[in-house]
Amino acid sequence: MSEAEKNTARLFIISAPSGCGKGTLIAELNKRFDVYNSVSCTTRPPREGDKDGVQYFFVTSERFDELVSKDGFLEHAEFGDNKYGTPKQPVEENLAAGRDVLLEIEPQGAFQVKAKRPDAVSLFILPPSVASIERRLRRRAVDSGETEAQIQRRLKTVVPDIKRAYEYDYVMVNDDLDKAIGDLLTIYRLSKEGGAGLEKFTAAAMKNTIDEVLENA
Ligand code: 5GP
């Protein structure tokens, strides 16, 4: 078997509304598996504690546009007045080296990646409710200094984003933290092996849960 045939590295896409607690879940995945977390470029200003090159590469709008014109992004999108993009090269290099890659991106970007790489695994993490997102965003704003207008802009995208959950390969809920960690690890592990055993996490199987979150929004 050639080296290329032995390479089982997968590209994982995780989307979740901001304020859904996906950061905690992804940290648990990283504790257990060697996964490269892609670092995106963004034009949004850093929040307190954000370090350039760690959470994001913080760039100007001009620099962002230059990277777009040089075809430097695997995908890019606008979200809440800011631009976000996944640098292409590190993703390709890690996959070629046999390392799984994780993209934590919103749905517009997720579907751009899926169109280019249908073998990518896409996962949507649902909040238990839209009200729970609003509570978290407001709590976070106390530290980050986000204004009410910024919170409102983020909230505006929550329902439209959740409506796209139906199109993902897998969907899970972040309600009970221990259960959510277990679900994420299971989805990661089994999807690498082709997805057998993950029937209950398919978007079709999760339809009622997605409907319920949207009905109560
Ligand atoms: P935040 O400003 O809260 O860090 O991120 C806002 C949203 O942008 C989140 O839904 C996050 O997943 C998404 N995001 C972060 N990086 C990228 C990226 O490179 N591309 C796209 N399409 N979305 C991103």
XYZ file of N, CA, C and O and ligand atoms in Angstrom, residues 14-19 22 38-42 44-45 47 50 55-56 64 73 75-80 82-87 103-110 112 137 140 146 154 157 161, ligand 1:
212
model
N -16.777 21.567 12.605
C -17.751 21.708 13.690
C -18.348 23.103 13.626
O -17.621 24.103 13.567
N -19.674 23.162 13.609
C -20.362 24.444 13.702
C -21.271 24.418 14.916
O -21.859 23.375 15.236
N -21.362 25.562 15.548
C -22.267 25.703 16.692
C -22.485 27.192 16.884
O -21.550 27.964 16.666
N -23.681 27.598 17.275
C -23.893 29.027 17.511
C -22.916 29.530 18.573
O -22.563 28.769 19.483
N -22.452 30.797 18.454
C -21.546 31.277 19.496
C -22.327 31.338 20.806
O -23.505 31.665 20.825
N -21.677 30.953 21.894
C -22.352 30.876 23.185
C -22.890 29.492 23.451
O -23.635 29.270 24.413
N -18.981 25.302 22.684
C -18.217 24.345 21.883
C -16.733 24.348 22.237
O -16.067 23.334 22.081
N -7.405 24.237 13.242
C -7.078 25.310 12.308
C -7.228 26.665 12.995
O -8.163 26.876 13.773
N -6.300 27.579 12.730
C -6.392 28.935 13.275
C -6.836 29.856 12.135
O -6.150 29.981 11.126
N -8.005 30.448 12.319
C -8.591 31.274 11.261
C -8.027 32.684 11.272
O -7.498 33.149 12.281
N -8.205 33.373 10.161
C -7.964 34.818 10.111
C -9.299 35.505 10.352
O -10.335 35.032 9.872
N -9.264 36.592 11.077
C -10.502 37.362 11.264
C -10.204 38.847 11.306
O -9.105 39.255 11.708
N -12.269 40.665 13.136
C -12.871 41.169 14.387
C -11.754 41.499 15.376
O -10.711 40.857 15.384
N -11.988 42.517 16.225
C -10.947 42.851 17.194
C -10.787 41.737 18.224
O -11.761 41.030 18.534
N -10.710 39.743 21.653
C -11.359 39.894 22.958
C -10.258 39.812 24.011
O -9.150 39.379 23.727
N -7.459 37.093 24.141
C -7.160 36.556 22.809
C -5.720 36.888 22.440
O -5.260 38.019 22.656
N -5.934 32.068 19.149
C -7.379 31.944 18.856
C -7.626 32.257 17.377
O -8.416 31.601 16.716
N -6.961 33.293 16.905
C -7.106 33.751 15.513
C -5.830 34.456 15.098
O -5.035 34.870 15.943
N -7.099 40.938 4.782
C -8.009 39.807 4.564
C -8.334 39.705 3.067
O -8.233 38.638 2.465
N -7.418 31.133 1.165
C -8.393 30.530 2.082
C -9.065 29.306 1.487
O -9.403 29.272 0.304
N -11.951 28.472 2.759
C -13.302 29.054 2.751
C -13.220 30.374 3.474
O -12.315 30.589 4.267
N -14.176 31.241 3.221
C -14.272 32.466 4.021
C -15.704 32.962 4.010
O -16.474 32.636 3.097
N -16.062 33.704 5.052
C -17.450 34.163 5.178
C -17.496 35.414 6.038
O -16.535 35.718 6.763
N -18.631 36.120 5.942
C -18.859 37.249 6.844
C -19.828 36.822 7.919
O -20.776 36.086 7.652
N -19.551 37.267 9.134
C -20.397 36.894 10.263
C -20.425 38.092 11.209
O -19.368 38.516 11.684
N -21.627 38.604 11.483
C -21.767 39.730 12.425
C -20.855 40.902 12.097
O -20.155 41.389 12.979
N -18.048 41.001 10.618
C -16.624 40.693 10.518
C -16.390 39.582 9.511
O -17.292 38.803 9.217
N -15.156 39.550 9.011
C -14.797 38.499 8.045
C -13.985 37.428 8.747
O -13.153 37.740 9.619
N -14.205 36.195 8.341
C -13.484 35.048 8.911
C -13.056 34.137 7.767
O -13.827 33.923 6.832
N -11.856 33.583 7.854
C -11.409 32.678 6.794
C -10.443 31.626 7.314
O -9.685 31.876 8.258
N -10.478 30.450 6.689
C -9.589 29.345 7.069
C -8.370 29.325 6.151
O -8.524 29.074 4.946
N -7.172 29.593 6.671
C -5.980 29.511 5.827
C -5.832 28.104 5.239
O -5.934 27.112 5.956
N -11.916 22.152 11.869
C -12.312 23.531 11.567
C -13.515 23.866 12.422
O -14.511 23.139 12.395
N -13.411 24.979 13.147
C -14.534 25.415 13.967
C -15.090 26.644 13.274
O -14.597 27.748 13.478
N -16.050 26.451 12.401
C -16.498 27.541 11.522
C -18.029 27.569 11.434
O -18.688 26.593 11.754
N -18.551 28.716 10.971
C -20.006 28.841 10.890
C -20.527 28.183 9.593
O -19.731 27.807 8.717
N -21.852 28.029 9.451
C -22.395 27.213 8.361
C -22.023 27.633 6.933
O -21.766 26.769 6.097
N -21.985 28.951 6.637
C -21.649 29.322 5.243
C -20.303 28.731 4.848
O -20.139 28.160 3.766
N -19.328 28.853 5.764
C -17.994 28.304 5.505
C -18.017 26.779 5.483
O -17.354 26.151 4.655
N -18.802 26.193 6.390
C -18.867 24.726 6.478
C -19.301 24.134 5.137
O -18.729 23.152 4.667
N -19.088 25.558 2.160
C -18.050 25.769 1.130
C -17.026 24.638 1.197
O -16.585 24.113 0.177
N -24.185 34.490 26.150
C -23.599 35.639 25.434
C -23.590 36.871 26.336
O -22.637 37.642 26.341
N -20.862 36.462 28.932
C -19.543 36.647 28.337
C -19.278 38.124 28.045
O -18.150 38.594 28.160
N -18.369 43.358 25.060
C -19.195 43.454 23.850
C -20.417 44.317 24.133
O -21.023 44.205 25.198
N -25.019 39.009 17.000
C -24.723 37.576 17.143
C -26.026 36.777 17.281
O -26.180 35.729 16.678
N -28.042 35.725 14.175
C -27.600 34.608 13.319
C -27.941 33.247 13.932
O -27.805 32.233 13.258
N -28.725 29.961 11.648
C -27.659 28.937 11.688
C -28.230 27.587 12.109
O -27.908 26.560 11.504
P -16.223 34.452 17.269
O -16.163 35.885 16.814
O -17.244 34.260 18.360
O -14.866 33.918 17.630
O -16.727 33.575 16.035
C -17.922 33.865 15.389
C -18.294 32.738 14.452
O -17.345 32.636 13.387
C -18.328 31.363 15.108
O -19.520 30.707 14.648
C -17.097 30.674 14.555
O -17.273 29.266 14.471
C -17.014 31.288 13.187
N -15.675 31.204 12.582
C -14.471 31.248 13.184
N -13.487 31.108 12.291
C -14.072 30.972 11.082
C -13.583 30.785 9.746
O -12.391 30.708 9.477
N -14.501 30.668 8.780
C -15.844 30.745 9.006
N -16.657 30.591 7.972
N -16.337 30.907 10.227
C -15.465 31.036 11.265
